[in-house]
PDB file of C-alpha atoms in Angstrom:
ATOM      1  CA  MET A   1      -3.514   6.907  69.061  1.00  0.00           C
ATOM      2  CA  THR A   2      -4.930  10.795  69.300  1.00  0.00           C
ATOM      3  CA  ARG A   3      -8.458  11.600  68.769  1.00  0.00           C
ATOM      4  CA  GLU A   4     -10.419  15.161  68.680  1.00  0.00           C
ATOM      5  CA  GLY A   5      -7.205  16.851  70.227  1.00  0.00           C
ATOM      6  CA  GLY A   6      -6.444  14.123  73.089  1.00  0.00           C
ATOM      7  CA  ASP A   7      -4.357  11.207  73.697  1.00  0.00           C
ATOM      8  CA  ILE A   8      -5.689   7.717  74.312  1.00  0.00           C
ATOM      9  CA  VAL A   9      -3.356   5.718  75.751  1.00  0.00           C
ATOM     10  CA  GLY A  10      -3.840   2.050  77.218  1.00  0.00           C
ATOM     11  CA  MET A  11      -6.745  -0.550  77.064  1.00  0.00           C
ATOM     12  CA  ASP A  12      -8.807   1.101  79.437  1.00  0.00           C
ATOM     13  CA  GLU A  13      -8.680   4.269  77.392  1.00  0.00           C
ATOM     14  CA  LEU A  14      -9.632   2.915  74.216  1.00  0.00           C
ATOM     15  CA  ARG A  15     -11.863   0.666  75.561  1.00  0.00           C
ATOM     16  CA  ALA A  16     -14.147   4.254  77.099  1.00  0.00           C
ATOM     17  CA  ASP A  17     -13.190   5.558  73.816  1.00  0.00           C
ATOM     18  CA  ARG A  18     -15.370   3.106  72.039  1.00  0.00           C
ATOM     19  CA  ALA A  19     -18.268   2.688  74.194  1.00  0.00           C
ATOM     20  CA  ARG A  20     -18.242   6.816  73.416  1.00  0.00           C
ATOM     21  CA  ARG A  21     -18.197   6.518  70.429  1.00  0.00           C
ATOM     22  CA  TYR A  22     -20.972   3.636  69.614  1.00  0.00           C
ATOM     23  CA  GLU A  23     -23.086   5.147  72.257  1.00  0.00           C
ATOM     24  CA  GLY A  24     -22.588   2.045  74.600  1.00  0.00           C
ATOM     25  CA  LYS A  25     -23.357  -0.480  72.167  1.00  0.00           C
ATOM     26  CA  THR A  26     -20.808  -3.409  72.592  1.00  0.00           C
ATOM     27  CA  GLY A  27     -19.922  -6.600  70.472  1.00  0.00           C
ATOM     28  CA  ASP A  28     -20.157  -6.131  66.273  1.00  0.00           C
ATOM     29  CA  VAL A  29     -21.683  -2.405  65.557  1.00  0.00           C
ATOM     30  CA  GLY A  30     -21.471  -3.489  61.360  1.00  0.00           C
ATOM     31  CA  ARG A  31     -18.665  -0.994  60.364  1.00  0.00           C
ATOM     32  CA  ARG A  32     -15.883  -2.202  58.648  1.00  0.00           C
ATOM     33  CA  HIS A  33     -12.778  -0.441  56.693  1.00  0.00           C
ATOM     34  CA  ILE A  34     -10.198  -1.368  54.138  1.00  0.00           C
ATOM     35  CA  ASN A  35      -7.007   0.642  53.501  1.00  0.00           C
ATOM     36  CA  GLY A  36      -5.353   0.756  50.296  1.00  0.00           C
ATOM     37  CA  SER A  37      -2.291   2.187  48.366  1.00  0.00           C
ATOM     38  CA  TYR A  38      -1.056   5.520  49.998  1.00  0.00           C
ATOM     39  CA  LEU A  39       0.292   8.159  47.505  1.00  0.00           C
ATOM     40  CA  ILE A  40       2.466  10.660  49.851  1.00  0.00           C
ATOM     41  CA  THR A  41       3.654  13.825  48.250  1.00  0.00           C
ATOM     42  CA  PRO A  42       5.911  16.706  50.618  1.00  0.00           C
ATOM     43  CA  THR A  43       4.695  19.727  51.102  1.00  0.00           C
ATOM     44  CA  SER A  44       6.382  22.765  52.976  1.00  0.00           C
ATOM     45  CA  ASP A  45       4.997  21.772  56.263  1.00  0.00           C
ATOM     46  CA  GLY A  46       4.805  18.196  56.179  1.00  0.00           C
ATOM     47  CA  ALA A  47       3.500  16.265  53.353  1.00  0.00           C
ATOM     48  CA  GLU A  48       0.012  15.515  51.855  1.00  0.00           C
ATOM     49  CA  ALA A  49      -1.559  11.919  51.247  1.00  0.00           C
ATOM     50  CA  ARG A  50      -3.727  10.529  49.226  1.00  0.00           C
ATOM     51  CA  THR A  51      -5.020   6.856  50.449  1.00  0.00           C
ATOM     52  CA  TYR A  52      -7.956   4.622  49.520  1.00  0.00           C
ATOM     53  CA  TYR A  53      -9.587   4.185  52.704  1.00  0.00           C
ATOM     54  CA  LEU A  54     -13.248   2.917  52.646  1.00  0.00           C
ATOM     55  CA  LEU A  55     -15.704   2.669  55.670  1.00  0.00           C
ATOM     56  CA  MET A  56     -18.450   0.065  54.904  1.00  0.00           C
ATOM     57  CA  ASP A  57     -21.931  -0.279  56.563  1.00  0.00           C
ATOM     58  CA  VAL A  58     -22.512  -3.627  56.466  1.00  0.00           C
ATOM     59  CA  THR A  59     -25.793  -3.467  58.360  1.00  0.00           C
ATOM     60  CA  VAL A  60     -27.434  -3.334  55.253  1.00  0.00           C
ATOM     61  CA  ARG A  61     -27.333  -4.895  52.186  1.00  0.00           C
ATOM     62  CA  PRO A  62     -26.151  -4.600  49.937  1.00  0.00           C
ATOM     63  CA  PRO A  63     -23.284  -2.560  51.936  1.00  0.00           C
ATOM     64  CA  ASN A  64     -22.912   0.812  52.152  1.00  0.00           C
ATOM     65  CA  VAL A  65     -19.988   2.098  50.980  1.00  0.00           C
ATOM     66  CA  PHE A  66     -18.225   5.382  52.033  1.00  0.00           C
ATOM     67  CA  PRO A  67     -14.820   6.491  50.793  1.00  0.00           C
ATOM     68  CA  LEU A  68     -12.662   8.766  52.832  1.00  0.00           C
ATOM     69  CA  ASP A  69      -9.503   9.693  50.782  1.00  0.00           C
ATOM     70  CA  ILE A  70      -7.678  12.891  51.536  1.00  0.00           C
ATOM     71  CA  THR A  71      -5.344  13.218  54.567  1.00  0.00           C
ATOM     72  CA  ARG A  72      -2.452  15.222  55.363  1.00  0.00           C
ATOM     73  CA  ILE A  73       0.419  13.953  57.411  1.00  0.00           C
ATOM     74  CA  ASN A  74       1.836  16.337  59.953  1.00  0.00           C
ATOM     75  CA  SER A  75       4.184  15.919  63.361  1.00  0.00           C
ATOM     76  CA  PHE A  76       0.554  14.553  64.917  1.00  0.00           C
ATOM     77  CA  GLY A  77       0.595  11.571  62.526  1.00  0.00           C
ATOM     78  CA  LEU A  78      -2.810  11.151  60.121  1.00  0.00           C
ATOM     79  CA  ILE A  79      -5.210  13.615  59.795  1.00  0.00           C
ATOM     80  CA  LEU A  80      -8.327  13.411  57.523  1.00  0.00           C
ATOM     81  CA  ALA A  81      -8.451  16.075  55.626  1.00  0.00           C
ATOM     82  CA  GLY A  82     -11.559  15.706  53.264  1.00  0.00           C
ATOM     83  CA  ARG A  83     -14.049  13.307  52.141  1.00  0.00           C
TER      84      ARG A  83
END
């Protein structure tokens, strides 16, 4: 996995990244995500993909839903390009 320009390799690095992102909180932090279909269109430097991706905060009722739907695909993988 790659985040913020650096590679995250192995379980120890994944745990450290999670601790940093969630400010030391452990267990369920109340976030869920749903991945849907991908529409991938070729471009001159790789491809552009539109995805149906929802991030939900389930700590409140009804849950807050945040759509994140524009990604770009290049030699590094999928990169969020817009919201």
